[in-house]
């Protein structure tokens, strides 16, 4: 007797991890409460729909709507188990996903989601908030800009695609983890300066705390932003842009330390000398919300060792380029070789080169005049002893040497690598060295931007067209980023607590270990194992089987506080 077997496979991989972390946060409940669901919509509500979609985005590294429905049907048993709802064919259709994005685009809905989600995250995973880091980035798409649309051509493109319209993402992250607290999506042509205060207000409401240290780039140093933070009893540390008053006074601040008027404090980090500098105080008086406030601000004038070394290397390259271009100003006479016949013209050409490479006073240029006398016959005709002749004299100027002014170069190098920072935090609470080390931690939000713009999230380019869809999609991907960073930080925390390492994350290097695995590596470890849910259907019975997990996977589940049954229960029917 021949039995016919029907065997079906579903790739499980890292989807249970993603949805499991979301379930620990109660993400589907939070989203469902604030997004709402149409009264006639059956099956999954919008919260469950969004959580399932996040599983697709992170596991498949694809944020397009068009492929989600087919993926959900191919993995209906797994998704049904994880979301605790049967997956119908209509679930995850383009229309339903578009509806989710439209609801996510509403600012009041989004603010409520971020506030409740942060509370849940802190309650479940105890995220440390030593400070708040703010920054912005851009994303582009192949859109046709509209007059009041969110995708605009104007503005600086941080993606180096000024030919394409863009939007701007303003984000605030908790330090040191880099976990997102809140973010705003605005039109691409908006300047950064006015975007800080609205987000700071939202972050303050979300955290329910004052007195936190806010850090950002030079655009956050706008006086209005600093005064707002002081007025609400918050602290700041920001680099001062070299504009306005700072531009006029900066050289004097540097000279005070270089010439010995001020004693530099050395800044160490993990046993490495990273900077040196000094500080002084000044006062500001500004009117905020109708009230005049006065505060004392510390200005930290600091020379970064890494920045100084980098700028010295750049200076040497400019000196070499200027030397070569100066020598090329006066070539040997020949066909097509233009000569400089006037001393004033040579001096002007030298000044232009020195200014172009910013090496004025660092090179000493010498030149001389060369005169050539040529005897010519007067008028036409053949040469002869009785022909009248005349003498023609030509003068050209030749650069004879280009010498380095070593004393001036050394003096210039002492003035490289300097930057000024401002903070209102008292020195007893935040000494100069600690302030610089804290500011250097700005990589956390920058890394968030790299994650959200690179795979698996791949924000750029955007593949939706309507403004509400664009805004909603960016916000959806920041939710995915939160899940990814949570996975990463919790595994790292678990490794640190156990004082152990994780092996097996790197392809072709099974013995390589790490104490700081990335979220992408962690998820990829499950995908590489090709974990599958298999259904074997016989005429009279059906059997289910799940690929056994490796010790590596069990270790990760332990650190994420997720049960092994998250996988094993998929095969229990």
XYZ file of C-alpha atoms in Angstrom:
573
model
C 0.000 0.000 0.000
C 1.377 3.373 -0.997
C 0.786 6.286 1.334
C 0.796 9.836 0.001
C 2.657 12.287 2.220
C 1.979 16.010 2.105
C 4.933 17.896 3.575
C 4.927 21.674 4.066
C 7.655 23.875 5.510
C 7.551 27.329 7.057
C 10.772 29.243 7.703
C 10.616 30.344 11.320
C 14.140 31.733 11.812
C 14.164 34.904 13.952
C 10.474 35.874 13.711
C 9.544 34.400 17.149
C 12.359 36.434 18.725
C 11.082 39.689 17.203
C 7.426 39.090 18.022
C 8.362 37.644 21.427
C 10.160 40.852 22.446
C 7.189 42.845 21.147
C 4.814 40.724 23.205
C 6.897 41.251 26.356
C 6.427 44.991 25.843
C 2.730 44.586 25.151
C 3.399 46.327 21.843
C 0.368 44.934 20.023
C -1.904 46.079 22.868
C -0.353 49.562 22.949
C -0.627 49.970 19.189
C -4.143 48.559 19.071
C -5.289 50.950 21.803
C -4.022 54.077 20.047
C -4.297 53.149 16.371
C -7.819 51.831 16.757
C -9.475 49.399 14.341
C -12.417 49.919 12.033
C -15.578 48.432 13.501
C -16.177 46.243 10.457
C -12.584 44.931 10.274
C -12.400 41.263 11.205
C -9.434 39.115 12.149
C -6.275 40.813 13.390
C -6.661 44.284 14.892
C -4.250 47.010 13.815
C -1.938 46.413 16.782
C -1.497 42.710 15.980
C -1.208 43.536 12.290
C 1.584 46.021 12.972
C 3.501 43.603 15.210
C 3.338 40.898 12.543
C 4.521 43.425 9.955
C 7.474 44.366 12.175
C 8.398 40.677 12.241
C 8.450 40.717 8.441
C 10.481 43.937 8.196
C 13.244 42.769 10.542
C 13.414 39.160 9.388
C 13.185 39.807 5.648
C 15.037 43.167 5.588
C 12.300 44.644 3.414
C 9.873 47.461 4.224
C 7.776 47.220 1.041
C 4.085 46.543 1.580
C 3.589 44.508 -1.578
C 5.379 41.343 -0.418
C 3.997 41.061 3.125
C 0.705 39.317 2.301
C 2.349 36.455 0.428
C 4.931 36.013 3.195
C 2.153 35.892 5.807
C 0.288 33.194 3.860
C 3.475 31.159 3.490
C 3.979 31.359 7.275
C 0.356 31.366 8.428
C 0.777 28.606 11.051
C 3.749 30.299 12.697
C 2.161 33.761 12.703
C -1.129 32.384 13.968
C 0.640 30.774 16.928
C 2.724 33.856 17.732
C -0.132 36.352 17.373
C -2.685 33.940 18.875
C -5.082 34.551 16.002
C -5.768 32.572 12.819
C -4.218 34.237 9.781
C -6.767 34.727 7.018
C -5.806 35.359 3.411
C -6.919 38.988 3.581
C -4.613 39.778 6.502
C -1.541 41.886 5.662
C -3.068 43.078 2.386
C -1.761 46.294 0.893
C -4.944 48.152 1.876
C -4.755 47.077 5.516
C -1.067 47.953 5.794
C -1.734 51.313 4.161
C -4.431 51.956 6.753
C -1.933 51.258 9.541
C 0.529 53.760 8.036
C -2.195 56.374 7.699
C -3.075 56.020 11.386
C 0.602 56.091 12.414
C 1.021 59.402 10.543
C -1.266 61.252 12.979
C 0.883 63.260 15.376
C -1.336 62.927 18.454
C -1.618 59.160 17.963
C 2.128 58.836 17.540
C 2.880 60.922 20.641
C 0.616 58.690 22.739
C 2.210 55.517 21.345
C 5.751 56.717 22.080
C 4.851 57.768 25.614
C 3.190 54.467 26.575
C 5.806 52.381 24.767
C 8.645 54.066 26.664
C 6.934 53.404 29.981
C 6.496 49.744 29.053
C 10.118 49.477 27.900
C 11.481 50.895 31.157
C 9.210 48.672 33.236
C 10.207 45.499 31.388
C 13.859 46.096 30.492
C 15.008 48.822 32.946
C 16.592 51.095 30.328
C 19.135 53.436 31.914
C 18.709 57.132 31.120
C 21.861 59.015 32.114
C 21.106 61.678 29.527
C 19.346 62.388 26.252
C 21.068 62.717 22.877
C 19.351 64.569 20.015
C 20.250 64.668 16.350
C 18.707 64.613 12.892
C 19.166 62.772 9.626
C 17.527 62.686 6.216
C 16.035 60.058 3.935
C 15.310 60.322 0.247
C 12.937 58.862 -2.298
C 12.121 59.098 -5.996
C 9.141 61.361 -5.378
C 7.711 64.374 -7.146
C 7.869 67.176 -4.555
C 4.586 68.913 -3.740
C 4.345 72.468 -2.460
C 3.222 71.487 1.047
C 4.506 67.904 0.900
C 6.911 66.189 3.256
C 9.376 65.239 0.484
C 11.276 68.355 -0.584
C 14.360 69.138 -2.673
C 15.622 71.995 -0.498
C 17.950 71.458 2.437
C 21.285 69.740 2.996
C 21.239 66.042 2.050
C 23.050 63.882 4.614
C 22.675 60.966 2.185
C 24.703 62.824 -0.465
C 21.713 62.733 -2.843
C 20.873 66.421 -3.354
C 19.256 65.464 -6.669
C 16.394 63.669 -4.876
C 13.657 65.020 -2.578
C 14.063 64.197 1.081
C 12.421 64.242 4.490
C 14.041 64.888 7.859
C 13.986 62.610 10.912
C 14.645 64.255 14.270
C 15.366 61.756 17.047
C 16.033 61.681 20.792
C 17.758 58.655 22.317
C 18.538 57.596 25.874
C 22.209 57.525 26.785
C 24.204 55.335 26.976
C 22.069 52.601 25.347
C 20.947 54.647 22.331
C 17.364 53.382 22.700
C 14.945 55.776 21.010
C 12.683 57.823 23.245
C 10.929 59.881 20.610
C 11.241 61.081 17.037
C 9.627 63.604 14.703
C 9.265 63.383 10.922
C 9.213 66.727 9.102
C 9.641 68.128 5.611
C 13.149 67.876 4.192
C 13.729 71.604 3.735
C 13.252 72.415 7.439
C 16.267 73.772 9.317
C 17.423 71.771 12.341
C 17.510 74.634 14.872
C 13.734 75.025 15.453
C 13.191 71.249 15.640
C 14.921 70.733 18.986
C 12.530 72.474 21.375
C 9.332 70.641 20.249
C 11.056 67.264 20.588
C 12.637 68.200 23.934
C 9.177 69.112 25.247
C 7.806 65.729 24.177
C 10.773 63.875 25.665
C 10.346 65.733 28.953
C 6.689 64.702 29.050
C 7.510 61.093 28.142
C 10.213 60.757 30.804
C 8.366 62.789 33.402
C 11.703 64.102 34.654
C 13.635 67.342 34.838
C 17.314 67.925 35.463
C 18.497 65.572 32.706
C 21.560 66.325 30.605
C 20.651 66.971 26.959
C 23.406 66.762 24.336
C 23.353 67.580 20.645
C 25.373 69.018 17.809
C 26.187 72.664 17.101
C 22.680 73.361 15.778
C 21.297 72.605 19.240
C 23.499 75.430 20.575
C 20.992 78.054 19.408
C 20.453 80.491 22.279
C 16.695 79.878 22.212
C 17.242 76.143 22.761
C 19.741 76.626 25.571
C 17.506 79.163 27.304
C 14.518 76.801 27.025
C 16.478 74.024 28.760
C 17.631 76.340 31.554
C 14.104 77.689 32.054
C 12.794 74.155 32.585
C 15.633 73.177 34.985
C 17.401 70.913 32.508
C 21.113 70.747 31.644
C 22.862 70.850 28.287
C 26.262 70.242 26.750
C 26.711 71.362 23.144
C 29.559 72.389 20.835
C 29.478 76.079 19.947
C 29.323 76.855 16.208
C 32.020 79.210 14.935
C 29.574 81.921 14.009
C 28.698 85.314 15.454
C 30.375 86.162 18.746
C 32.055 82.768 19.022
C 33.762 83.245 15.646
C 35.187 86.597 16.754
C 36.436 85.339 20.122
C 37.496 81.788 19.326
C 41.100 82.583 18.336
C 41.585 84.504 21.579
C 40.294 81.515 23.571
C 42.767 79.203 21.821
C 45.656 81.647 22.146
C 45.085 81.859 25.894
C 45.964 78.174 26.267
C 48.618 77.923 23.531
C 50.522 80.917 24.876
C 50.386 79.686 28.465
C 47.878 82.115 29.950
C 45.569 79.218 30.846
C 46.575 75.822 32.256
C 45.162 72.858 30.344
C 43.391 69.971 32.052
C 44.173 66.566 30.549
C 41.188 64.408 29.567
C 41.624 60.624 29.791
C 39.253 57.875 28.684
C 40.017 54.220 29.391
C 43.668 55.046 29.939
C 43.992 57.016 26.682
C 44.732 60.721 26.488
C 41.933 62.022 24.265
C 41.952 65.775 24.820
C 43.175 68.731 26.860
C 41.617 72.087 27.590
C 40.433 74.678 30.066
C 37.189 76.434 30.929
C 35.831 79.831 31.872
C 32.416 81.158 32.843
C 30.095 83.766 31.377
C 26.507 84.835 32.029
C 23.485 85.089 29.740
C 20.205 86.893 30.195
C 17.338 85.852 27.925
C 13.553 86.266 27.965
C 11.740 82.885 27.861
C 7.960 82.610 27.840
C 7.689 86.208 29.000
C 10.139 85.805 31.885
C 13.708 87.076 32.031
C 16.195 84.459 33.175
C 19.911 84.766 33.923
C 22.287 81.837 34.212
C 25.975 81.077 34.342
C 27.390 79.111 31.437
C 30.699 77.285 31.367
C 32.651 77.465 28.108
C 34.999 74.505 27.639
C 37.853 75.215 25.207
C 39.228 71.806 24.296
C 41.812 70.380 21.918
C 40.944 66.867 20.749
C 44.003 64.681 20.164
C 42.327 62.733 17.365
C 40.991 65.851 15.649
C 44.377 67.584 15.932
C 46.175 64.595 14.388
C 43.625 64.424 11.573
C 43.865 68.150 10.854
C 47.691 68.039 10.943
C 47.601 65.299 8.304
C 45.243 67.419 6.223
C 47.564 70.425 6.637
C 50.537 68.417 5.347
C 48.512 67.358 2.309
C 47.535 70.961 1.629
C 51.158 72.083 1.947
C 52.270 69.449 -0.554
C 49.498 70.394 -2.993
C 50.265 74.105 -2.651
C 53.990 73.432 -3.220
C 53.272 71.538 -6.437
C 50.855 74.165 -7.727
C 53.238 77.030 -6.954
C 56.071 75.360 -8.880
C 53.704 74.842 -11.796
C 52.958 78.579 -12.029
C 56.207 79.281 -13.900
C 56.961 76.428 -16.343
C 59.909 76.324 -18.697
C 59.297 78.200 -21.966
C 57.759 76.030 -24.659
C 54.783 75.592 -26.924
C 51.583 76.138 -24.938
C 53.482 77.124 -21.769
C 52.105 80.487 -20.661
C 54.687 82.720 -18.994
C 54.111 85.354 -16.309
C 55.623 88.625 -17.548
C 54.667 90.968 -14.690
C 55.754 90.727 -11.078
C 52.381 91.924 -9.823
C 50.621 89.130 -11.753
C 52.975 86.532 -10.203
C 52.363 87.848 -6.690
C 48.595 87.713 -7.231
C 48.815 84.119 -8.547
C 50.908 83.085 -5.513
C 48.391 84.686 -3.135
C 45.520 82.832 -4.791
C 47.266 79.476 -4.354
C 48.121 80.151 -0.706
C 44.513 81.174 -0.022
C 43.093 78.191 -1.917
C 44.990 75.724 0.297
C 44.813 77.853 3.467
C 48.588 77.910 3.966
C 49.220 81.641 4.148
C 52.442 82.366 6.052
C 53.526 78.705 6.023
C 55.512 78.782 2.777
C 58.259 81.184 1.728
C 58.391 81.716 -2.029
C 61.385 83.178 -3.878
C 61.432 84.228 -7.515
C 63.646 86.020 -9.986
C 63.360 87.869 -13.259
C 64.830 86.337 -16.424
C 65.461 88.551 -19.469
C 65.974 87.224 -22.955
C 67.388 89.472 -25.734
C 66.605 88.673 -29.353
C 68.014 90.553 -32.404
C 65.586 90.804 -35.300
C 65.800 92.285 -38.853
C 63.792 95.391 -39.631
C 61.069 94.779 -42.197
C 60.644 91.955 -44.755
C 63.388 90.515 -46.931
C 66.381 88.202 -46.904
C 69.165 88.587 -44.290
C 72.238 90.553 -45.361
C 75.152 92.618 -43.988
C 73.410 95.877 -44.763
C 70.025 94.972 -43.229
C 68.796 97.161 -40.404
C 68.305 95.268 -37.090
C 66.640 95.953 -33.753
C 66.811 94.313 -30.335
C 63.772 92.818 -28.583
C 63.917 92.038 -24.834
C 61.466 89.643 -23.147
C 61.127 89.324 -19.383
C 59.551 86.474 -17.440
C 59.323 85.701 -13.735
C 60.415 82.322 -12.404
C 59.774 80.848 -8.963
C 63.163 79.618 -7.802
C 62.243 78.032 -4.466
C 59.336 77.184 -2.207
C 60.489 76.703 1.369
C 58.512 75.454 4.373
C 58.357 77.867 7.275
C 58.716 75.198 9.954
C 58.285 77.565 12.901
C 55.013 78.877 11.478
C 53.839 75.327 10.640
C 54.467 74.174 14.209
C 52.671 77.256 15.536
C 49.701 76.526 13.255
C 49.627 72.876 14.346
C 49.287 73.969 17.984
C 46.055 75.708 16.956
C 44.519 72.703 15.236
C 41.954 70.373 16.807
C 40.323 72.993 19.048
C 36.618 73.207 19.737
C 34.470 75.125 22.203
C 31.620 73.539 24.168
C 28.990 75.129 26.369
C 27.214 73.685 29.397
C 25.130 75.051 32.239
C 25.899 72.091 34.508
C 28.025 73.072 37.542
C 31.634 71.886 37.497
C 31.140 69.846 40.683
C 28.402 67.848 38.960
C 30.030 67.636 35.512
C 33.802 68.339 35.482
C 35.460 69.305 32.214
C 36.884 65.832 31.576
C 33.560 64.124 32.282
C 31.708 66.572 30.041
C 34.020 65.804 27.096
C 33.823 62.036 27.624
C 30.029 62.286 27.835
C 29.782 64.290 24.628
C 31.969 61.790 22.801
C 29.217 59.215 23.455
C 27.193 60.801 20.646
C 27.789 57.733 18.517
C 24.706 56.124 20.094
C 22.143 58.147 18.126
C 24.383 58.220 15.047
C 24.434 54.439 15.173
C 20.650 54.403 15.397
C 20.561 56.376 12.158
C 22.939 53.938 10.487
C 20.752 51.034 11.581
C 17.505 52.599 10.401
C 18.991 53.583 7.020
C 20.887 50.337 6.445
C 19.606 46.759 6.272
C 17.534 45.215 7.770
C 15.435 48.374 8.035
C 16.637 50.125 4.892
C 14.785 53.423 5.257
C 16.358 54.865 2.096
C 14.905 54.938 -0.479
C 11.236 55.115 0.454
C 8.815 53.061 -1.642
C 5.514 54.705 -0.657
C 4.229 57.868 -2.288
C 1.522 59.626 -0.293
C 2.647 61.911 2.523
C 0.715 60.075 5.227
C 2.170 56.765 4.032
C 5.704 58.186 4.002
C 5.361 59.599 7.507
C 3.738 56.438 8.821
C 6.381 54.184 7.271
C 9.257 56.134 8.832
C 7.563 55.839 12.215
C 6.955 52.125 11.684
C 10.662 51.621 10.989
C 11.596 53.481 14.173
C 9.437 50.964 16.046
C 11.426 48.193 14.368
C 14.623 49.985 15.404
C 13.467 49.984 19.020
C 12.964 46.201 18.913
C 16.367 45.702 17.290
C 18.221 47.831 19.849
C 16.375 46.130 22.713
C 17.508 42.721 21.461
C 21.074 43.980 21.250
C 21.251 45.757 24.611
C 19.620 42.916 26.542
C 21.969 40.260 25.165
C 24.961 42.488 25.909
C 23.687 43.104 29.418
C 23.232 39.373 29.998
C 26.751 38.606 28.793
C 28.177 41.292 31.089
C 26.247 39.974 34.106
C 27.387 36.394 33.450
C 30.905 37.574 32.553
C 30.879 35.321 29.528
C 31.103 35.558 25.742
C 28.983 34.551 22.782
C 30.449 32.276 20.084
C 29.085 31.195 16.719
C 27.802 34.539 15.434
C 30.354 34.952 12.661
C 30.167 33.013 9.414
C 33.228 30.837 8.850
C 34.606 31.673 12.314
C 32.826 29.335 14.725
C 35.333 29.895 17.524
C 35.297 33.676 17.333
C 33.702 35.217 20.426
C 32.295 38.595 21.373
C 30.882 40.336 24.421
C 29.137 43.018 22.346
C 27.097 41.316 19.623
C 25.016 43.528 17.349
C 21.285 43.101 16.944
C 21.774 42.238 13.284
C 24.237 39.454 14.151
C 21.907 38.045 16.774
C 18.964 37.816 14.376
C 21.182 36.451 11.627
C 22.308 33.621 13.935
C 18.714 32.323 13.895
C 18.308 32.867 10.149
C 21.550 30.994 9.371
C 20.271 27.992 11.325
C 17.330 27.746 8.864
C 14.889 26.963 11.650
C 11.772 25.529 10.014
C 8.322 24.442 11.094
C 7.407 21.268 9.183
C 3.983 19.732 8.770
C 3.780 16.076 7.645
C 0.254 15.192 6.624
C -0.732 11.504 6.416
C -4.145 10.169 5.367
C -5.215 9.676 8.976
C -3.006 12.026 10.998
C -0.799 15.119 10.907
C 2.616 15.549 12.534
C 4.455 18.798 13.274
C 8.187 19.276 13.768
C 10.369 22.280 14.625
C 14.113 22.382 13.939
C 15.924 21.939 17.283
C 17.627 25.063 18.617
C 21.381 25.175 19.133
C 22.982 26.099 22.480
C 23.726 29.539 20.999
C 20.023 30.157 20.390
C 19.058 28.989 23.868
C 21.650 31.319 25.382
C 20.215 34.273 23.463
C 16.656 33.397 24.499
C 17.801 33.307 28.122
C 19.262 36.825 27.952
C 16.104 38.118 26.265
C 14.018 36.481 28.994
C 12.068 34.576 26.389
C 11.009 30.952 27.010
C 12.181 28.067 24.861
C 8.497 27.267 24.356
C 8.337 30.266 22.038
C 9.761 27.862 19.434
C 8.751 24.432 20.715
C 5.074 25.363 21.066
C 4.922 26.102 17.351
C 4.971 22.343 16.748
C 2.340 21.595 19.368
C -1.138 21.168 17.875
